[in-house]
Amino acid sequence: MKNLKLVKASAEYRNQISDMMEEWNNYNEKIVPYAIRRLDYRDFENYCNSLEIRDDGSGLVPDSTFFCLDTERNIMVGAVNIRH
């Protein structure tokens, strides 16, 4: 049985997120959810700071982004973006 855990992007998970995104890009597949592809993950600090939309008066719906960590293999296997 796999142990999956939802986590926020942080420096702790930089390598796992970068590896997942590189693999996804190498397969030329559409990256979903949009929240994780709209900015360049290689600029990791900016990427992490921009993953979520806060109630900033822009008219956009606030949201939260989580990555799915397979704790047994220590790899990211996906992501979810939740609109509040």
Short mmCIF file of C-alpha atoms in Angstrom, two decimals:
data_model
loop_
_atom_site.label_atom_id
_atom_site.label_comp_id
_atom_site.label_asym_id
_atom_site.label_seq_id
_atom_site.Cartn_x
_atom_site.Cartn_y
_atom_site.Cartn_z
CA MET A 1 0.00 0.00 0.00
CA LYS A 2 1.28 3.44 -0.90
CA ASN A 3 1.53 6.16 1.69
CA LEU A 4 0.44 9.42 0.11
CA LYS A 5 0.61 12.78 1.83
CA LEU A 6 -0.51 16.22 0.62
CA VAL A 7 2.16 18.87 1.22
CA LYS A 8 2.69 22.52 0.42
CA ALA A 9 5.59 23.46 -1.83
CA SER A 10 8.64 24.40 0.21
CA ALA A 11 12.42 24.20 0.05
CA GLU A 12 12.16 20.81 1.76
CA TYR A 13 10.45 19.39 -1.36
CA ARG A 14 12.33 21.34 -4.03
CA ASN A 15 14.07 18.29 -5.53
CA GLN A 16 10.94 16.15 -5.60
CA ILE A 17 8.85 18.90 -7.21
CA SER A 18 11.56 19.71 -9.75
CA ASP A 19 11.96 16.02 -10.63
CA MET A 20 8.19 15.61 -11.11
CA MET A 21 7.95 18.71 -13.30
CA GLU A 22 10.98 17.69 -15.39
CA GLU A 23 9.53 14.23 -15.97
CA TRP A 24 6.15 15.71 -16.89
CA ASN A 25 7.75 18.13 -19.34
CA ASN A 26 9.86 15.37 -20.90
CA TYR A 27 6.68 13.48 -21.81
CA ASN A 28 5.17 16.60 -23.45
CA GLU A 29 1.97 16.06 -21.50
CA LYS A 30 -0.32 18.88 -20.45
CA ILE A 31 0.47 19.69 -16.84
CA VAL A 32 -2.60 19.79 -14.64
CA PRO A 33 -3.53 21.66 -12.52
CA TYR A 34 -2.76 24.94 -14.25
CA ALA A 35 -1.55 26.45 -10.96
CA ILE A 36 1.63 24.34 -11.06
CA ARG A 37 2.50 25.15 -14.69
CA ARG A 38 1.72 28.87 -14.91
CA LEU A 39 5.18 29.87 -13.61
CA ASP A 40 8.68 28.50 -14.07
CA TYR A 41 9.41 26.03 -11.26
CA ARG A 42 13.16 26.53 -11.79
CA ASP A 43 12.79 29.93 -10.09
CA PHE A 44 11.72 27.96 -7.04
CA GLU A 45 11.31 30.70 -4.44
CA ASN A 46 9.10 32.77 -6.74
CA TYR A 47 7.28 29.60 -7.80
CA CYS A 48 6.40 28.70 -4.20
CA ASN A 49 5.35 32.25 -3.37
CA SER A 50 3.06 32.42 -6.40
CA LEU A 51 1.31 29.06 -6.22
CA GLU A 52 -1.67 30.38 -4.32
CA ILE A 53 -4.06 33.19 -5.04
CA ARG A 54 -4.91 35.13 -1.94
CA ASP A 55 -7.86 37.45 -1.54
CA ASP A 56 -6.01 40.42 -2.98
CA GLY A 57 -8.90 42.28 -4.59
CA SER A 58 -7.90 41.07 -8.07
CA GLY A 59 -11.22 39.34 -8.59
CA LEU A 60 -9.58 35.93 -8.72
CA VAL A 61 -10.89 33.20 -6.46
CA PRO A 62 -8.51 32.40 -3.56
CA ASP A 63 -7.01 28.93 -3.87
CA SER A 64 -4.54 26.51 -2.29
CA THR A 65 -2.12 24.18 -4.05
CA PHE A 66 -0.88 20.91 -2.59
CA PHE A 67 1.57 18.37 -3.99
CA CYS A 68 1.05 14.64 -3.51
CA LEU A 69 4.10 13.00 -1.94
CA ASP A 70 4.56 9.24 -2.13
CA THR A 71 6.34 8.87 1.22
CA GLU A 72 7.56 5.33 0.50
CA ARG A 73 9.43 6.36 -2.65
CA ASN A 74 9.99 9.99 -1.60
CA ILE A 75 8.68 11.32 -4.93
CA MET A 76 5.89 13.66 -5.96
CA VAL A 77 3.20 11.91 -7.93
CA GLY A 78 0.81 14.77 -8.62
CA ALA A 79 -0.80 17.96 -7.39
CA VAL A 80 -4.19 19.43 -6.62
CA ASN A 81 -5.41 23.01 -6.65
CA ILE A 82 -8.39 23.78 -4.45
CA ARG A 83 -10.44 26.92 -5.04
CA HIS A 84 -12.09 28.24 -1.93
#
